[in-house]
Amino acid sequence: EADIYQTPRYLVIGTGKKITLECSQTMGHDKMYWYQQDPGMELHLIHYSYGVNSTEKGDLSSESTVSRIRTEHFPLTLESARPSHTSQYLCASSAGQGAYEQYFGPGTRLTVT
Amino acid sequence: QQPVQSPQAVILREGEDAVINCSSSKALYSVHWYRQKHGEAPVFLMILLKGGEQKGHEKISASFNEKKQQSSLYLTASQLSYSGTYFCGTERGRWNYGGSQGNLIFGKGTKLSVKP
């Protein structure tokens, strides 16, 4: 059973607000990811981390930032939310790079009004 | 270099078979398959590696043609629980190859509906 958690599960927030989406895993995985997924669409990698103090931008340009101060925690922050940020955000982790199973969290569905 | 999946959607009756394809224009190191049910997170199905190694569920069958940069997922004797959207994710390489660092690029998905 994968142990990766995301909070909040649903968030409705006004334009211009600062928000942080939380992601935690208890599996001791080094690599963690943030994906953005619109309804019925594919997953787009927006950030990833190889381990503590390591963060990189993914393939999809994003106005969000991430941090990795602890192995188990990989929060994503939007400094000023906009309606274009409305989407589902999925966090995932894996035991290593590349050919390892990714475990996904339940996601945060964000709506910016 | 997003992989291309086909078909985009398929409707089956219980017990029927289906094949979902994933192709890339770039040389691949591995192909990963995930299934996502409506409103849920993607769930791992299988990884196929260059060289023939496979990791995944015993009941899932897939192939990886390295020369053609293609993978196929075989769903046999489908059950209602097979319904969902199937995504393939391709890994172009490792360790600074094309900047991918071993990360996955996902296709647009194939929506599978199994009817009773």
mmCIF file of C-alpha atoms in Angstrom:
data_model
loop_
_atom_site.group_PDB
_atom_site.id
_atom_site.type_symbol
_atom_site.label_atom_id
_atom_site.label_comp_id
_atom_site.label_asym_id
_atom_site.label_seq_id
_atom_site.Cartn_x
_atom_site.Cartn_y
_atom_site.Cartn_z
ATOM 1 C CA GLU A 1 0.000 0.000 0.000
ATOM 2 C CA ALA A 2 1.472 3.295 -1.115
ATOM 3 C CA ASP A 3 1.656 5.973 1.538
ATOM 4 C CA ILE A 4 1.589 9.340 -0.144
ATOM 5 C CA TYR A 5 -0.681 12.074 1.032
ATOM 6 C CA GLN A 6 -1.875 15.368 -0.334
ATOM 7 C CA THR A 7 -3.725 18.185 1.373
ATOM 8 C CA PRO A 8 -6.040 19.818 0.809
ATOM 9 C CA ARG A 9 -8.018 17.529 -1.485
ATOM 10 C CA TYR A 10 -10.141 20.401 -2.760
ATOM 11 C CA LEU A 11 -9.430 24.114 -2.664
ATOM 12 C CA VAL A 12 -11.419 27.069 -3.956
ATOM 13 C CA ILE A 13 -9.561 30.338 -3.663
ATOM 14 C CA GLY A 14 -9.710 33.861 -5.019
ATOM 15 C CA THR A 15 -7.361 35.415 -7.534
ATOM 16 C CA GLY A 16 -4.151 36.813 -6.085
ATOM 17 C CA LYS A 17 -4.015 34.597 -3.019
ATOM 18 C CA LYS A 18 -0.896 32.679 -2.057
ATOM 19 C CA ILE A 19 -1.432 28.943 -1.654
ATOM 20 C CA THR A 20 0.666 25.938 -0.712
ATOM 21 C CA LEU A 21 -0.285 22.417 -1.695
ATOM 22 C CA GLU A 22 1.134 19.816 0.650
ATOM 23 C CA CYS A 23 2.564 16.433 -0.307
ATOM 24 C CA SER A 24 4.106 13.895 2.040
ATOM 25 C CA GLN A 25 5.266 10.313 1.624
ATOM 26 C CA THR A 26 6.329 7.806 4.227
ATOM 27 C CA MET A 27 8.151 5.392 1.935
ATOM 28 C CA GLY A 28 11.554 7.078 2.124
ATOM 29 C CA HIS A 29 11.567 7.687 -1.617
ATOM 30 C CA ASP A 30 14.268 9.988 -2.925
ATOM 31 C CA LYS A 31 12.496 11.140 -6.071
ATOM 32 C CA MET A 32 9.290 13.145 -5.953
ATOM 33 C CA TYR A 33 7.222 14.813 -8.659
ATOM 34 C CA TRP A 34 4.415 17.288 -9.183
ATOM 35 C CA TYR A 35 2.107 16.828 -12.149
ATOM 36 C CA GLN A 36 -0.671 19.046 -13.428
ATOM 37 C CA GLN A 37 -3.675 17.380 -15.042
ATOM 38 C CA ASP A 38 -6.750 19.009 -16.535
ATOM 39 C CA PRO A 39 -9.948 16.883 -16.600
ATOM 40 C CA GLY A 40 -9.709 14.091 -19.144
ATOM 41 C CA MET A 41 -6.257 15.164 -20.223
ATOM 42 C CA GLU A 42 -2.710 13.903 -19.872
ATOM 43 C CA LEU A 43 -0.328 14.450 -16.974
ATOM 44 C CA HIS A 44 2.230 17.209 -17.326
ATOM 45 C CA LEU A 45 5.353 17.208 -15.163
ATOM 46 C CA ILE A 46 5.833 20.637 -13.588
ATOM 47 C CA HIS A 47 8.470 19.971 -10.903
ATOM 48 C CA TYR A 48 10.644 17.150 -9.647
ATOM 49 C CA SER A 49 13.239 16.480 -6.990
ATOM 50 C CA TYR A 50 16.029 13.915 -6.694
ATOM 51 C CA GLY A 51 16.330 14.356 -2.969
ATOM 52 C CA VAL A 52 16.768 16.897 -0.197
ATOM 53 C CA ASN A 53 17.733 20.357 -1.478
ATOM 54 C CA SER A 54 17.282 19.237 -5.083
ATOM 55 C CA THR A 55 14.482 20.711 -7.215
ATOM 56 C CA GLU A 56 14.080 21.074 -10.974
ATOM 57 C CA LYS A 57 11.426 22.408 -13.334
ATOM 58 C CA GLY A 58 9.636 19.884 -15.501
ATOM 59 C CA ASP A 59 8.453 19.966 -19.071
ATOM 60 C CA LEU A 60 5.458 22.231 -18.514
ATOM 61 C CA SER A 61 6.134 25.830 -17.672
ATOM 62 C CA SER A 62 4.626 26.650 -14.315
ATOM 63 C CA GLU A 63 4.460 29.735 -12.155
ATOM 64 C CA SER A 64 4.658 27.587 -9.045
ATOM 65 C CA THR A 65 7.697 26.871 -6.906
ATOM 66 C CA VAL A 66 8.663 23.850 -4.810
ATOM 67 C CA SER A 67 11.003 23.044 -1.966
ATOM 68 C CA ARG A 68 12.519 19.844 -0.581
ATOM 69 C CA ILE A 69 13.870 20.392 2.889
ATOM 70 C CA ARG A 70 12.951 16.946 4.135
ATOM 71 C CA THR A 71 12.891 13.668 2.228
ATOM 72 C CA GLU A 72 9.241 13.020 2.995
ATOM 73 C CA HIS A 73 7.862 16.492 2.225
ATOM 74 C CA PHE A 74 7.537 18.238 -1.164
ATOM 75 C CA PRO A 75 5.212 21.250 -1.007
ATOM 76 C CA LEU A 76 4.176 23.290 -4.032
ATOM 77 C CA THR A 77 3.505 27.023 -3.704
ATOM 78 C CA LEU A 78 1.655 29.475 -5.910
ATOM 79 C CA GLU A 79 2.569 33.022 -4.890
ATOM 80 C CA SER A 80 -0.413 34.613 -6.641
ATOM 81 C CA ALA A 81 -3.170 32.312 -7.822
ATOM 82 C CA ARG A 82 -4.898 33.020 -11.147
ATOM 83 C CA PRO A 83 -7.892 31.375 -12.855
ATOM 84 C CA SER A 84 -5.456 29.762 -15.334
ATOM 85 C CA HIS A 85 -4.066 27.769 -12.395
ATOM 86 C CA THR A 86 -7.373 25.936 -12.027
ATOM 87 C CA SER A 87 -6.500 22.254 -12.440
ATOM 88 C CA GLN A 88 -5.761 19.044 -10.581
ATOM 89 C CA TYR A 89 -2.308 18.762 -9.040
ATOM 90 C CA LEU A 90 -0.927 15.273 -8.455
ATOM 91 C CA CYS A 91 2.106 14.481 -6.353
ATOM 92 C CA ALA A 92 4.068 11.268 -6.892
ATOM 93 C CA SER A 93 7.182 9.575 -5.599
ATOM 94 C CA SER A 94 9.461 6.762 -6.702
ATOM 95 C CA ALA A 95 12.284 4.769 -5.216
ATOM 96 C CA GLY A 96 14.755 5.888 -7.858
ATOM 97 C CA GLN A 97 15.180 7.541 -11.216
ATOM 98 C CA GLY A 98 13.510 6.281 -14.330
ATOM 99 C CA ALA A 99 12.426 2.695 -14.357
ATOM 100 C CA TYR A 100 10.739 2.609 -10.989
ATOM 101 C CA GLU A 101 7.053 2.588 -10.222
ATOM 102 C CA GLN A 102 5.647 5.988 -9.390
ATOM 103 C CA TYR A 103 3.177 6.131 -6.524
ATOM 104 C CA PHE A 104 0.608 8.884 -6.873
ATOM 105 C CA GLY A 105 -1.167 10.802 -4.172
ATOM 106 C CA PRO A 106 -4.933 11.391 -4.372
ATOM 107 C CA GLY A 107 -4.472 14.872 -5.843
ATOM 108 C CA THR A 108 -5.575 18.398 -5.026
ATOM 109 C CA ARG A 109 -8.314 19.871 -7.164
ATOM 110 C CA LEU A 110 -7.696 23.623 -7.265
ATOM 111 C CA THR A 111 -10.232 26.179 -8.434
ATOM 112 C CA VAL A 112 -9.223 29.817 -8.636
ATOM 113 C CA THR A 113 -12.135 32.222 -8.943
ATOM 114 C CA GLN B 1 8.296 14.393 -27.961
ATOM 115 C CA GLN B 2 5.042 13.308 -26.399
ATOM 116 C CA PRO B 3 4.251 9.658 -27.196
ATOM 117 C CA VAL B 4 1.227 8.994 -29.356
ATOM 118 C CA GLN B 5 -1.418 6.600 -28.069
ATOM 119 C CA SER B 6 -3.997 4.783 -30.127
ATOM 120 C CA PRO B 7 -6.879 4.351 -30.127
ATOM 121 C CA GLN B 8 -8.102 7.420 -28.276
ATOM 122 C CA ALA B 9 -11.076 5.500 -26.950
ATOM 123 C CA VAL B 10 -12.445 1.987 -27.073
ATOM 124 C CA ILE B 11 -15.661 0.372 -25.874
ATOM 125 C CA LEU B 12 -15.694 -3.316 -25.048
ATOM 126 C CA ARG B 13 -18.128 -5.899 -23.791
ATOM 127 C CA GLU B 14 -17.018 -7.957 -20.837
ATOM 128 C CA GLY B 15 -14.786 -10.786 -21.978
ATOM 129 C CA GLU B 16 -13.559 -9.031 -25.118
ATOM 130 C CA ASP B 17 -9.916 -8.211 -25.789
ATOM 131 C CA ALA B 18 -8.260 -4.894 -26.548
ATOM 132 C CA VAL B 19 -4.848 -3.610 -27.544
ATOM 133 C CA ILE B 20 -3.605 -0.124 -26.698
ATOM 134 C CA ASN B 21 -0.598 1.210 -28.551
ATOM 135 C CA CYS B 22 2.027 3.781 -27.647
ATOM 136 C CA SER B 23 4.624 5.062 -30.085
ATOM 137 C CA SER B 24 7.413 7.590 -29.984
ATOM 138 C CA SER B 25 9.523 9.336 -32.605
ATOM 139 C CA LYS B 26 12.540 9.173 -30.291
ATOM 140 C CA ALA B 27 14.623 6.252 -29.073
ATOM 141 C CA LEU B 28 13.276 4.993 -25.785
ATOM 142 C CA TYR B 29 14.854 3.563 -22.663
ATOM 143 C CA SER B 30 11.610 2.396 -21.136
ATOM 144 C CA VAL B 31 7.839 2.551 -21.454
ATOM 145 C CA HIS B 32 5.560 2.776 -18.434
ATOM 146 C CA TRP B 33 1.833 2.029 -18.307
ATOM 147 C CA TYR B 34 -0.652 3.483 -15.799
ATOM 148 C CA ARG B 35 -4.416 3.251 -15.448
ATOM 149 C CA GLN B 36 -6.489 6.069 -14.019
ATOM 150 C CA LYS B 37 -10.107 5.610 -13.016
ATOM 151 C CA HIS B 38 -12.399 8.603 -13.009
ATOM 152 C CA GLY B 39 -11.714 10.836 -10.022
ATOM 153 C CA GLU B 40 -8.779 8.748 -8.838
ATOM 154 C CA ALA B 41 -5.007 8.878 -9.056
ATOM 155 C CA PRO B 42 -3.098 6.932 -11.714
ATOM 156 C CA VAL B 43 -2.087 3.413 -10.697
ATOM 157 C CA PHE B 44 1.013 1.634 -11.951
ATOM 158 C CA LEU B 45 0.549 -1.315 -14.311
ATOM 159 C CA MET B 46 3.842 -2.142 -15.948
ATOM 160 C CA ILE B 47 7.302 -1.002 -16.980
ATOM 161 C CA LEU B 48 9.009 -2.348 -20.082
ATOM 162 C CA LEU B 49 12.713 -1.752 -20.360
ATOM 163 C CA LYS B 50 15.086 -1.677 -23.271
ATOM 164 C CA GLY B 51 16.633 -5.100 -23.425
ATOM 165 C CA GLY B 52 13.475 -6.987 -22.614
ATOM 166 C CA GLU B 53 13.099 -6.668 -18.855
ATOM 167 C CA GLN B 54 9.586 -6.140 -17.558
ATOM 168 C CA LYS B 55 8.255 -5.133 -14.182
ATOM 169 C CA GLY B 56 4.628 -5.230 -13.299
ATOM 170 C CA HIS B 57 1.519 -7.189 -12.636
ATOM 171 C CA GLU B 58 1.472 -10.783 -13.777
ATOM 172 C CA LYS B 59 -1.999 -10.445 -15.250
ATOM 173 C CA ILE B 60 -1.027 -7.528 -17.485
ATOM 174 C CA SER B 61 0.625 -8.294 -20.791
ATOM 175 C CA ALA B 62 2.601 -5.822 -22.848
ATOM 176 C CA SER B 63 5.300 -5.656 -25.469
ATOM 177 C CA PHE B 64 8.072 -3.205 -26.320
ATOM 178 C CA ASN B 65 9.513 -3.031 -29.824
ATOM 179 C CA GLU B 66 12.740 -1.086 -29.375
ATOM 180 C CA LYS B 67 13.448 -0.721 -33.085
ATOM 181 C CA LYS B 68 10.058 0.795 -33.776
ATOM 182 C CA GLN B 69 9.912 2.699 -30.476
ATOM 183 C CA GLN B 70 6.508 1.209 -29.841
ATOM 184 C CA SER B 71 4.767 -0.503 -26.972
ATOM 185 C CA SER B 72 1.451 -2.306 -26.841
ATOM 186 C CA LEU B 73 -0.694 -3.142 -23.819
ATOM 187 C CA TYR B 74 -2.823 -6.264 -24.141
ATOM 188 C CA LEU B 75 -6.047 -6.497 -22.178
ATOM 189 C CA THR B 76 -7.576 -9.929 -22.498
ATOM 190 C CA ALA B 77 -10.921 -11.195 -21.263
ATOM 191 C CA SER B 78 -11.765 -7.700 -20.107
ATOM 192 C CA GLN B 79 -13.632 -7.111 -16.872
ATOM 193 C CA LEU B 80 -15.719 -4.161 -15.739
ATOM 194 C CA SER B 81 -12.851 -3.157 -13.449
ATOM 195 C CA TYR B 82 -10.615 -2.571 -16.477
ATOM 196 C CA SER B 83 -12.520 0.590 -17.323
ATOM 197 C CA GLY B 84 -10.505 3.765 -17.072
ATOM 198 C CA THR B 85 -7.997 5.835 -18.957
ATOM 199 C CA TYR B 86 -4.699 4.164 -19.803
ATOM 200 C CA PHE B 87 -1.597 6.320 -20.073
ATOM 201 C CA CYS B 88 1.757 5.359 -21.418
ATOM 202 C CA GLY B 89 4.788 7.257 -20.189
ATOM 203 C CA THR B 90 8.060 7.150 -22.054
ATOM 204 C CA GLU B 91 11.528 7.626 -20.699
ATOM 205 C CA ARG B 92 14.030 8.779 -23.264
ATOM 206 C CA GLY B 93 17.129 8.117 -21.270
ATOM 207 C CA ARG B 94 18.971 8.581 -18.064
ATOM 208 C CA TRP B 95 21.583 10.818 -16.654
ATOM 209 C CA ASN B 96 21.414 13.983 -18.722
ATOM 210 C CA TYR B 97 20.256 12.344 -21.933
ATOM 211 C CA GLY B 98 18.308 15.108 -23.646
ATOM 212 C CA GLY B 99 17.753 16.681 -20.256
ATOM 213 C CA SER B 100 15.100 14.153 -19.325
ATOM 214 C CA GLN B 101 17.016 12.780 -16.366
ATOM 215 C CA GLY B 102 14.901 9.678 -16.521
ATOM 216 C CA ASN B 103 11.585 11.507 -16.173
ATOM 217 C CA LEU B 104 8.440 10.380 -17.942
ATOM 218 C CA ILE B 105 6.518 12.095 -20.728
ATOM 219 C CA PHE B 106 2.920 10.856 -20.803
ATOM 220 C CA GLY B 107 0.692 10.323 -23.810
ATOM 221 C CA LYS B 108 -2.807 11.765 -24.051
ATOM 222 C CA GLY B 109 -4.370 8.550 -22.824
ATOM 223 C CA THR B 110 -6.752 5.901 -24.131
ATOM 224 C CA LYS B 111 -10.186 5.803 -22.572
ATOM 225 C CA LEU B 112 -11.404 2.238 -22.134
ATOM 226 C CA SER B 113 -15.027 1.481 -21.281
ATOM 227 C CA VAL B 114 -16.081 -2.078 -20.518
ATOM 228 C CA LYS B 115 -19.813 -2.712 -20.636
ATOM 229 C CA PRO B 116 -21.657 -5.684 -19.084
#
